[in-house]
Short mmCIF file of N, CA, C and O in Angstrom, two decimals:
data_model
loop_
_atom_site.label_atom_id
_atom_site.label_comp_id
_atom_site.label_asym_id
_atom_site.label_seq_id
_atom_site.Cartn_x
_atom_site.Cartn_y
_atom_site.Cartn_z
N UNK A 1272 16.08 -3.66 0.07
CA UNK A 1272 15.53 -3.12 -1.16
C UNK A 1272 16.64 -3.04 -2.20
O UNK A 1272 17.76 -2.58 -2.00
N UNK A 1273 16.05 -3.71 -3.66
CA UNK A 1273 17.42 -3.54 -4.62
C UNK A 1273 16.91 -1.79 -5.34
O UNK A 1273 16.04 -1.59 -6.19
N UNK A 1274 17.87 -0.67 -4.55
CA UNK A 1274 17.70 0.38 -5.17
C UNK A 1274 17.58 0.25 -6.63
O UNK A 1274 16.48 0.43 -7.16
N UNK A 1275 18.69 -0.08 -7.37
CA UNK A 1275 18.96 -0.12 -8.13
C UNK A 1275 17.94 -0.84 -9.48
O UNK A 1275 18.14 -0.69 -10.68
N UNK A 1276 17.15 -1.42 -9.00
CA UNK A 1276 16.19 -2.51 -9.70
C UNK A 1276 15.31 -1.50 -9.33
O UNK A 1276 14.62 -1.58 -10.34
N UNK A 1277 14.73 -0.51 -8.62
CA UNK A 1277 13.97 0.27 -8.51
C UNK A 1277 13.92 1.48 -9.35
O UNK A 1277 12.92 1.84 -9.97
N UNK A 1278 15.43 2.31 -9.32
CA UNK A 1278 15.58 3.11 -9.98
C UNK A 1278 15.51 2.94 -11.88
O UNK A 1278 15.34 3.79 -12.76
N UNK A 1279 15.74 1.42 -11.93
CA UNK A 1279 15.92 0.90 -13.37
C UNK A 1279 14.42 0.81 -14.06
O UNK A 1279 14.08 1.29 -15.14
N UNK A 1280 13.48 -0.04 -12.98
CA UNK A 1280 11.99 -0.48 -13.35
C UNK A 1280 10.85 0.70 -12.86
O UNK A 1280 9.72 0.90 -13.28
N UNK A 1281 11.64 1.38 -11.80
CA UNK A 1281 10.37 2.25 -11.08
C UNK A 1281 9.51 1.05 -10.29
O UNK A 1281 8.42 1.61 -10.15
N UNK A 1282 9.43 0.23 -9.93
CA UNK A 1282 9.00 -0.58 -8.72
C UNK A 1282 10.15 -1.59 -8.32
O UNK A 1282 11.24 -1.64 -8.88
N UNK A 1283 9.76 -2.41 -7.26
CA UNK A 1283 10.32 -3.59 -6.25
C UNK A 1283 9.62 -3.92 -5.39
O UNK A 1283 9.12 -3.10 -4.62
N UNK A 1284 9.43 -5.26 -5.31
CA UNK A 1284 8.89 -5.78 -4.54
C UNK A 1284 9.65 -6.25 -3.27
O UNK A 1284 10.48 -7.15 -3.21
N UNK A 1285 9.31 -5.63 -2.49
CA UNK A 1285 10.08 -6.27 -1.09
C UNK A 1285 9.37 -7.20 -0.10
O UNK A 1285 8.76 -6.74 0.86
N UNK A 1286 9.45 -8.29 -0.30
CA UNK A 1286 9.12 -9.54 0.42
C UNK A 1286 9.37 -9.60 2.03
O UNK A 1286 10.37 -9.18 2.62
N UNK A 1287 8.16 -10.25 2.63
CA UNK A 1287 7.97 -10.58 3.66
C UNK A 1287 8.26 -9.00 4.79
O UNK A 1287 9.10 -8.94 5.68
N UNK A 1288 7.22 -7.82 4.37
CA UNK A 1288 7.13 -7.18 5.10
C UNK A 1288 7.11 -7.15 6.25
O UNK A 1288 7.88 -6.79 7.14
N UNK A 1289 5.11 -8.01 6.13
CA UNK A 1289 4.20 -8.19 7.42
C UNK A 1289 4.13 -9.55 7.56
O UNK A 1289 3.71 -10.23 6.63
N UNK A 1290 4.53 -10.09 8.72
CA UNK A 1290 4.43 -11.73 8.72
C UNK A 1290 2.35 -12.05 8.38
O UNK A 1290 1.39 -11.29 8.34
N UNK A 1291 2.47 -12.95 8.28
CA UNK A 1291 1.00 -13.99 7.84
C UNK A 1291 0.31 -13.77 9.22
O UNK A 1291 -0.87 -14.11 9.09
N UNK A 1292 0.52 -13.39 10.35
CA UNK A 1292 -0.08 -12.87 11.39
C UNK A 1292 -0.83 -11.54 11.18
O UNK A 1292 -1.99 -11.27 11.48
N UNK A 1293 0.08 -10.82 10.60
CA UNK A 1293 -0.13 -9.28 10.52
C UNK A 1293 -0.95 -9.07 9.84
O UNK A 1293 -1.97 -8.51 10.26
N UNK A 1294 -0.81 -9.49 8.42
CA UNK A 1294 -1.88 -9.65 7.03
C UNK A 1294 -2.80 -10.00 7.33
O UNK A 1294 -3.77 -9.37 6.91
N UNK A 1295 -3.12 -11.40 8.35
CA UNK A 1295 -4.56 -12.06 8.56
C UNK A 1295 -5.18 -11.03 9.13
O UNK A 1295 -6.20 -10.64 8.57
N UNK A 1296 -4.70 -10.30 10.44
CA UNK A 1296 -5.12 -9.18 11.44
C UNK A 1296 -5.60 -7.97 10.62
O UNK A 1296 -6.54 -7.30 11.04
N UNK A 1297 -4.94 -7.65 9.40
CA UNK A 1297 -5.05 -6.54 8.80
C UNK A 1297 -6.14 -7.04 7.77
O UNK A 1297 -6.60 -6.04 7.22
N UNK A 1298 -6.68 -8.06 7.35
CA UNK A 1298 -7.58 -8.54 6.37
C UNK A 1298 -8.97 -8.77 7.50
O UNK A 1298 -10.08 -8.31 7.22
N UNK A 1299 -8.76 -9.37 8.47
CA UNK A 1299 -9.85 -9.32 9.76
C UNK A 1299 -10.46 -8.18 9.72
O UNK A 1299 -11.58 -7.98 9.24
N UNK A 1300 -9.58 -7.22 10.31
CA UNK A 1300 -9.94 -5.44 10.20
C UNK A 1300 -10.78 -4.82 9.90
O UNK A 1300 -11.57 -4.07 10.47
N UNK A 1301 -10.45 -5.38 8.22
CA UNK A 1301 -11.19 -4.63 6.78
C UNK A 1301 -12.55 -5.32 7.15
O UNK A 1301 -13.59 -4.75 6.81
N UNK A 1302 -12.61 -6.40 7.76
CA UNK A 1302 -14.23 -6.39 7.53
C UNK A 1302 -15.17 -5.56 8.77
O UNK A 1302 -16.09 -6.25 9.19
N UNK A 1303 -15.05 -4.28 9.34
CA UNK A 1303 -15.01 -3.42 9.85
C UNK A 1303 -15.71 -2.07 9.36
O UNK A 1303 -16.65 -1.32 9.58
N UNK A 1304 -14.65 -2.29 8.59
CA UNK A 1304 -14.33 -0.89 7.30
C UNK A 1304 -15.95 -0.50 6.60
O UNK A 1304 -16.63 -1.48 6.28
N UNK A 1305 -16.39 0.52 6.42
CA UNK A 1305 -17.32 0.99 5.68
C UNK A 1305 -17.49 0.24 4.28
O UNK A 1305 -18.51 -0.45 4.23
N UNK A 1306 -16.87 0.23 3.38
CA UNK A 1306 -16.88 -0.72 2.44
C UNK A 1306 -17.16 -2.03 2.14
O UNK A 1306 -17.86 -2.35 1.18
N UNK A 1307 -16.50 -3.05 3.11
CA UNK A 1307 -17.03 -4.20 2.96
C UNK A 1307 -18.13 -4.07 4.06
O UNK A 1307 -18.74 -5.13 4.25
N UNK A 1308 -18.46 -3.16 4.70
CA UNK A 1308 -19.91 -3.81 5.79
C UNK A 1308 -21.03 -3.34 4.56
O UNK A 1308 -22.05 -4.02 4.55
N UNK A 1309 -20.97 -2.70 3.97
CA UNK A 1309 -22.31 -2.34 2.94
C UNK A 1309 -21.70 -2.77 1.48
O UNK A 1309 -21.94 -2.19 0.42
N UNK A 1310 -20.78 -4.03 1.67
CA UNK A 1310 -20.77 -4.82 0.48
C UNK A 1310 -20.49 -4.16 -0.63
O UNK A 1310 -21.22 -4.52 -1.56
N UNK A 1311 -19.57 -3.15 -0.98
CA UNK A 1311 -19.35 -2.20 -1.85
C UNK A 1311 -18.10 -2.79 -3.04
O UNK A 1311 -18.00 -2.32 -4.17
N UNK A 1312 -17.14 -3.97 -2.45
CA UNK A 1312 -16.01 -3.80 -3.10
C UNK A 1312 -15.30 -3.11 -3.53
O UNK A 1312 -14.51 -3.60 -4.33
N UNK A 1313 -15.21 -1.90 -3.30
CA UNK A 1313 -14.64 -1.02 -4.17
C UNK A 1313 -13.26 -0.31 -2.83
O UNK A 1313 -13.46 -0.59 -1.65
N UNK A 1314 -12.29 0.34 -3.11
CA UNK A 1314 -11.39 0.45 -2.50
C UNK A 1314 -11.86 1.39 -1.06
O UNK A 1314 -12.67 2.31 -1.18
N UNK A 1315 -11.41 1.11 -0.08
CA UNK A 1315 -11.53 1.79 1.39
C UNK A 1315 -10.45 2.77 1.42
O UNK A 1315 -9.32 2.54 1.88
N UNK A 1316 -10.97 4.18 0.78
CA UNK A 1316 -9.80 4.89 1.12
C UNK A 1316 -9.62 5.47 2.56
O UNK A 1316 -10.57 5.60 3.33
N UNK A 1317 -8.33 5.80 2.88
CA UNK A 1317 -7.99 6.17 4.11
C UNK A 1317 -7.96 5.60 5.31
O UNK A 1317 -7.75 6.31 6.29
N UNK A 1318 -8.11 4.48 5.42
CA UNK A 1318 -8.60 3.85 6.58
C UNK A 1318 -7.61 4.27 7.83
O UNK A 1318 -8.10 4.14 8.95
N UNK A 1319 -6.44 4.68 7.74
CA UNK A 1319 -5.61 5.25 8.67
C UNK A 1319 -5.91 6.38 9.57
O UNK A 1319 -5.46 6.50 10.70
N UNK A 1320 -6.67 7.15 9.01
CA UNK A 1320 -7.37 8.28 9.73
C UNK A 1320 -8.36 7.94 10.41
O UNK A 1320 -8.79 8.98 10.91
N UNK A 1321 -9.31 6.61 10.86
CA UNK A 1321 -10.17 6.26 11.64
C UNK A 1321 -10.22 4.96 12.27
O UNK A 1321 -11.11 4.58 13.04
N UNK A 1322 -8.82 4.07 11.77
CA UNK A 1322 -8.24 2.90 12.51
C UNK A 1322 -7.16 2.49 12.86
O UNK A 1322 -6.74 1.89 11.87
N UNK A 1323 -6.23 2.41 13.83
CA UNK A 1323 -5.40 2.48 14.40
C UNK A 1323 -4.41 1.34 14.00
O UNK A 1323 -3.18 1.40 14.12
N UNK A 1324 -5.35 -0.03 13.34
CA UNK A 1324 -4.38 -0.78 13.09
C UNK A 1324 -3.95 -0.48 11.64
O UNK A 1324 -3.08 -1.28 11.27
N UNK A 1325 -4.30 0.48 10.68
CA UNK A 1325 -4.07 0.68 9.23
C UNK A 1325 -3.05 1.97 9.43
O UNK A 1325 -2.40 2.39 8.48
N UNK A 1326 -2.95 2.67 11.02
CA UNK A 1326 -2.07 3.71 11.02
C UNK A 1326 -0.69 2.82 11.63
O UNK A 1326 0.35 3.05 11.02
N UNK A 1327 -0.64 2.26 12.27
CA UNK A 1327 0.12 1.09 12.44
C UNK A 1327 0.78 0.61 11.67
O UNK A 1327 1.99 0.81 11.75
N UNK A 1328 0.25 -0.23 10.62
CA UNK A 1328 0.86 -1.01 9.32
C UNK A 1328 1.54 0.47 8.67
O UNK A 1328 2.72 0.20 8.46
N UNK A 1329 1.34 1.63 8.34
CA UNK A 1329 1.85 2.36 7.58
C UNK A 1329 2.98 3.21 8.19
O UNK A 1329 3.38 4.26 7.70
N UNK A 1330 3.39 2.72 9.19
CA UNK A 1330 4.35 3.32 10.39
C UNK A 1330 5.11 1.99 10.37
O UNK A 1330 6.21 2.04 10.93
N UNK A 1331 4.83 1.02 9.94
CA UNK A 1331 5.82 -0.10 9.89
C UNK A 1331 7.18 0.36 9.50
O UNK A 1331 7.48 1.10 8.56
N UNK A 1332 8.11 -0.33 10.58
CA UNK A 1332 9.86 -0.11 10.02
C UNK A 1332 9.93 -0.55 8.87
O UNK A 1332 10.40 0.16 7.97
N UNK A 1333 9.55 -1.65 8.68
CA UNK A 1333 9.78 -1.82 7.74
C UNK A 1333 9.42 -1.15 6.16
O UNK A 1333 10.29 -1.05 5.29
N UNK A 1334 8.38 -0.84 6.04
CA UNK A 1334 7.60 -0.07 5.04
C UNK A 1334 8.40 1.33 4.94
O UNK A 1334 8.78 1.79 3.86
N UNK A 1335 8.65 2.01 6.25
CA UNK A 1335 9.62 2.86 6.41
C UNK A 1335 10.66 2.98 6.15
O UNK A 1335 10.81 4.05 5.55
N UNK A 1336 11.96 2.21 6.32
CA UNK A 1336 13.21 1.94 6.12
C UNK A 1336 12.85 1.84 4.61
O UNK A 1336 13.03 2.93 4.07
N UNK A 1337 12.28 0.62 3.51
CA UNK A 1337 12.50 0.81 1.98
C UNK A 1337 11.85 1.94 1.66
O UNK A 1337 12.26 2.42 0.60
N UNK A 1338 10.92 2.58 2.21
CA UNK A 1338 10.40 4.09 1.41
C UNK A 1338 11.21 5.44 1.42
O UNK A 1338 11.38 6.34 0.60
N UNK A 1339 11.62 5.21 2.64
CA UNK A 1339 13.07 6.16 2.59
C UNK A 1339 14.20 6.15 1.97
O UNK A 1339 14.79 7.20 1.70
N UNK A 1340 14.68 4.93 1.66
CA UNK A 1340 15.56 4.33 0.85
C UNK A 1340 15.42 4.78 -1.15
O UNK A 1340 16.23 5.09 -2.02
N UNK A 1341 13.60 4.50 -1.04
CA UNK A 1341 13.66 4.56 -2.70
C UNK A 1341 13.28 6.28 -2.78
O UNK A 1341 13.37 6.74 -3.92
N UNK A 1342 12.81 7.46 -1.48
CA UNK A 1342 13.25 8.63 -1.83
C UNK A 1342 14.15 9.37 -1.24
O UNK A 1342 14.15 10.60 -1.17
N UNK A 1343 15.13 8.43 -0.71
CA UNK A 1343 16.35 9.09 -0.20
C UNK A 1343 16.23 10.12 0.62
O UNK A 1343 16.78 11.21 0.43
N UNK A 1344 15.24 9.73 1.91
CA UNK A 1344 14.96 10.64 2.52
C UNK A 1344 13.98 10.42 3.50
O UNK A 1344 13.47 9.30 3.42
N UNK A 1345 13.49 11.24 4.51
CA UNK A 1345 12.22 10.62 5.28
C UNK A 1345 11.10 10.52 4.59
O UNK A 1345 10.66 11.46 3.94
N UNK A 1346 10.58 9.47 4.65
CA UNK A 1346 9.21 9.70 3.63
C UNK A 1346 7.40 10.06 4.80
O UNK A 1346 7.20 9.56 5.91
N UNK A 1347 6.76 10.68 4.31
CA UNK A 1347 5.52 11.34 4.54
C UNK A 1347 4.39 10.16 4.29
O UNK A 1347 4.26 9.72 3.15
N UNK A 1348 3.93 9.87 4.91
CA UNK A 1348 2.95 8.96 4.66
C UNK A 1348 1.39 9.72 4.39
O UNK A 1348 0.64 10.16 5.26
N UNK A 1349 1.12 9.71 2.64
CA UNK A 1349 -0.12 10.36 2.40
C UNK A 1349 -1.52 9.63 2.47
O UNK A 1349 -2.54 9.92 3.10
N UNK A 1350 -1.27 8.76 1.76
CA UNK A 1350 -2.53 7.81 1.78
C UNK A 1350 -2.54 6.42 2.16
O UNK A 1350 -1.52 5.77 2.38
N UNK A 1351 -3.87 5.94 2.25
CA UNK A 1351 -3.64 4.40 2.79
C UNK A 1351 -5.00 4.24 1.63
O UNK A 1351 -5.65 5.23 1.30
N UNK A 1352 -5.33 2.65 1.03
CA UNK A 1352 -5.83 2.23 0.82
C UNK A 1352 -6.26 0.69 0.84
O UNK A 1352 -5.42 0.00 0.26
N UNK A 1353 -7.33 0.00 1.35
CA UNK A 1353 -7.70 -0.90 1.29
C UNK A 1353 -8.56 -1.76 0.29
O UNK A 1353 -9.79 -1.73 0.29
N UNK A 1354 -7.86 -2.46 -0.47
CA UNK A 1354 -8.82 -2.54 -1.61
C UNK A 1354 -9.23 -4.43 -1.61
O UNK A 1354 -8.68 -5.52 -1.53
N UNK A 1355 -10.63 -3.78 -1.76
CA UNK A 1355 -11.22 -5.27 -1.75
C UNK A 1355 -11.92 -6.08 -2.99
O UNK A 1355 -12.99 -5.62 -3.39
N UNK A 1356 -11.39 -7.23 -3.62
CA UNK A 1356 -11.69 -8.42 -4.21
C UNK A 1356 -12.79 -9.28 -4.59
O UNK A 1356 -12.65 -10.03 -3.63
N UNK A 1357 -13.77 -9.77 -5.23
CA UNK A 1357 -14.19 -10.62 -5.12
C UNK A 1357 -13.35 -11.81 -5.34
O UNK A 1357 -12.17 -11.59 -5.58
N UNK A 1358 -13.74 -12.99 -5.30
CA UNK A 1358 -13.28 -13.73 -5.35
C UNK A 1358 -12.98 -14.43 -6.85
O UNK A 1358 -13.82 -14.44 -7.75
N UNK A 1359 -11.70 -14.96 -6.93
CA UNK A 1359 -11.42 -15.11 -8.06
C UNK A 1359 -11.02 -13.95 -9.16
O UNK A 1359 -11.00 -14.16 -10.37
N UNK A 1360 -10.64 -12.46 -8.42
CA UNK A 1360 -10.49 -11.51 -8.89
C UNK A 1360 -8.49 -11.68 -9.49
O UNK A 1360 -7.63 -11.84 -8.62
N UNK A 1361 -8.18 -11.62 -10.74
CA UNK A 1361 -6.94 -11.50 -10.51
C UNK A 1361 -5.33 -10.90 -10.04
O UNK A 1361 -4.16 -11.29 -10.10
N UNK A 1362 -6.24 -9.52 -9.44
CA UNK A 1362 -5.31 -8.36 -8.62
C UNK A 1362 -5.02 -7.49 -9.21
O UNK A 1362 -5.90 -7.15 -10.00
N UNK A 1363 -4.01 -6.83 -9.24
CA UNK A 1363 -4.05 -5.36 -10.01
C UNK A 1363 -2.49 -6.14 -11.16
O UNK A 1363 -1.85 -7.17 -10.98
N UNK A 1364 -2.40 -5.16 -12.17
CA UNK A 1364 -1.07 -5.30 -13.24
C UNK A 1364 -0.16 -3.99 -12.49
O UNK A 1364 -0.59 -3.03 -11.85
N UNK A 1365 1.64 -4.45 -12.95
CA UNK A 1365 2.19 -3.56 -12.68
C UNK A 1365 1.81 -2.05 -13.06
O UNK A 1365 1.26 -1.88 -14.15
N UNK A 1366 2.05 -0.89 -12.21
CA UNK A 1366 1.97 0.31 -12.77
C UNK A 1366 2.56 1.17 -12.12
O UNK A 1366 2.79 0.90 -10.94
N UNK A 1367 2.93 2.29 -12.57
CA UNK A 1367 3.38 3.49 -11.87
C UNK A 1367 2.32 4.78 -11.62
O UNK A 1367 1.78 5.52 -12.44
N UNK A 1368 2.26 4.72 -10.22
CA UNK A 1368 1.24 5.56 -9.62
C UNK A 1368 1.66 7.03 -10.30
O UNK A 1368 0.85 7.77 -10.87
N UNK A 1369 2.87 7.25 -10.15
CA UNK A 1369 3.61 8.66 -10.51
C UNK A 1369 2.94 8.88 -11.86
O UNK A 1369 2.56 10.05 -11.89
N UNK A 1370 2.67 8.28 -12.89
CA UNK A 1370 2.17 8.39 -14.03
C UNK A 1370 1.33 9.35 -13.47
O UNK A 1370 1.30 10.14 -14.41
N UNK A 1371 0.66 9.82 -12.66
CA UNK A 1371 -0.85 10.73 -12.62
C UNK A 1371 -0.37 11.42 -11.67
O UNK A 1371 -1.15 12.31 -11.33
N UNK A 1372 0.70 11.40 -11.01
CA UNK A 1372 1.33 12.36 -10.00
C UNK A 1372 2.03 13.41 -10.44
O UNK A 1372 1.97 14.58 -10.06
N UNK A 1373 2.91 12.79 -11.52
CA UNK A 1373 4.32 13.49 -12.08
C UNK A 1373 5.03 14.33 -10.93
O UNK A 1373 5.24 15.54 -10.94
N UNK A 1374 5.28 13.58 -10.12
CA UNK A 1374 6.24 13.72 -9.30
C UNK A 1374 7.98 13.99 -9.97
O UNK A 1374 8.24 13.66 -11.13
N UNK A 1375 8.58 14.35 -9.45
CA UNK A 1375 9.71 15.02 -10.06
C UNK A 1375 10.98 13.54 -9.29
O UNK A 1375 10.89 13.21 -8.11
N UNK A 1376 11.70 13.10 -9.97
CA UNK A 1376 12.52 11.55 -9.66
C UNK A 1376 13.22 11.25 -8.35
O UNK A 1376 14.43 11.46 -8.38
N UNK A 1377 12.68 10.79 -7.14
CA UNK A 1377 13.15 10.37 -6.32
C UNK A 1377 12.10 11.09 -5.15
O UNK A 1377 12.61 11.04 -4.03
N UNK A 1378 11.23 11.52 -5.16
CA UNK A 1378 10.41 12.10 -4.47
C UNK A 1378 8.64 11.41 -3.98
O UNK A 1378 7.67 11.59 -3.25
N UNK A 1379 9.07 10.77 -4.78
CA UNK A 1379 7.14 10.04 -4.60
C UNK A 1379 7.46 8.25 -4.75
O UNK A 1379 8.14 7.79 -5.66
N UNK A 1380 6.88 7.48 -3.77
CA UNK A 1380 6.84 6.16 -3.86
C UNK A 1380 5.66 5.91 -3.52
O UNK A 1380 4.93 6.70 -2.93
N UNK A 1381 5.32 4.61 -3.93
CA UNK A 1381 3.95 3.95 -3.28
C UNK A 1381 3.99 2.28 -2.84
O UNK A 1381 4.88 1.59 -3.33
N UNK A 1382 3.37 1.89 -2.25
CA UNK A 1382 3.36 0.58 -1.84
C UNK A 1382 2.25 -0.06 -2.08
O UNK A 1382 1.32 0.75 -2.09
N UNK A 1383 1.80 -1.46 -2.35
CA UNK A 1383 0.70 -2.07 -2.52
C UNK A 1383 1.43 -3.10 -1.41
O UNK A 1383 0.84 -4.11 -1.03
#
């Protein structure tokens, strides 16, 4: 993680978390999920609290090691979300979640 590009922009992208195994497994999943079985599109919150592989991914070392890193500290894992697409959708724009948190600087991160 480039702290420093974090602390400057308030995000970073850290590449190649979950290998293309993991992602496919974790996109499989979702079609599971309450949301996409009644065709809803709209985001699957929580899925960690009732599926083992979304509590999994968020226990990742890896995900772990940079979240601790950007709050200097152990980080708490609050939420999970799964958010689903139609097709041809163009994804979300940068943003800062903290904007609606106001978290106090070095205390709150999020991951997409």
């Amino acid at each position: 993680m480039d702290l420093e590009q974090f602390n400057e922009l308030g995000y970073f992208v850290e590449e190649n978390v979950f290998s293309k195994a993991e992602c496919s497994e974790l996109i499989e999943e979702s079609k599971t999920l309450e949301n996409y079985v009644n065709g809803l599109h709209r985001p699957q919150m929580m899925p960690h609290r009732t599926n083992a592989l979304y509590l999994k991914a968020l226990c990742n070392p890896k995900v772990v090691a940079s979240i601790a890193k950007a709050v200097d500290g152990r980080p708490s894992g609050l939420q999970t979300e799964f958010f689903y697409c139609k097709p041809g959708t163009r994804g979300f724009g940068r943003h800062q979640d903290n904007f609606f948190v106001e978290a106090p600087p070095g205390v709150f991160a999020s991951i997409l």
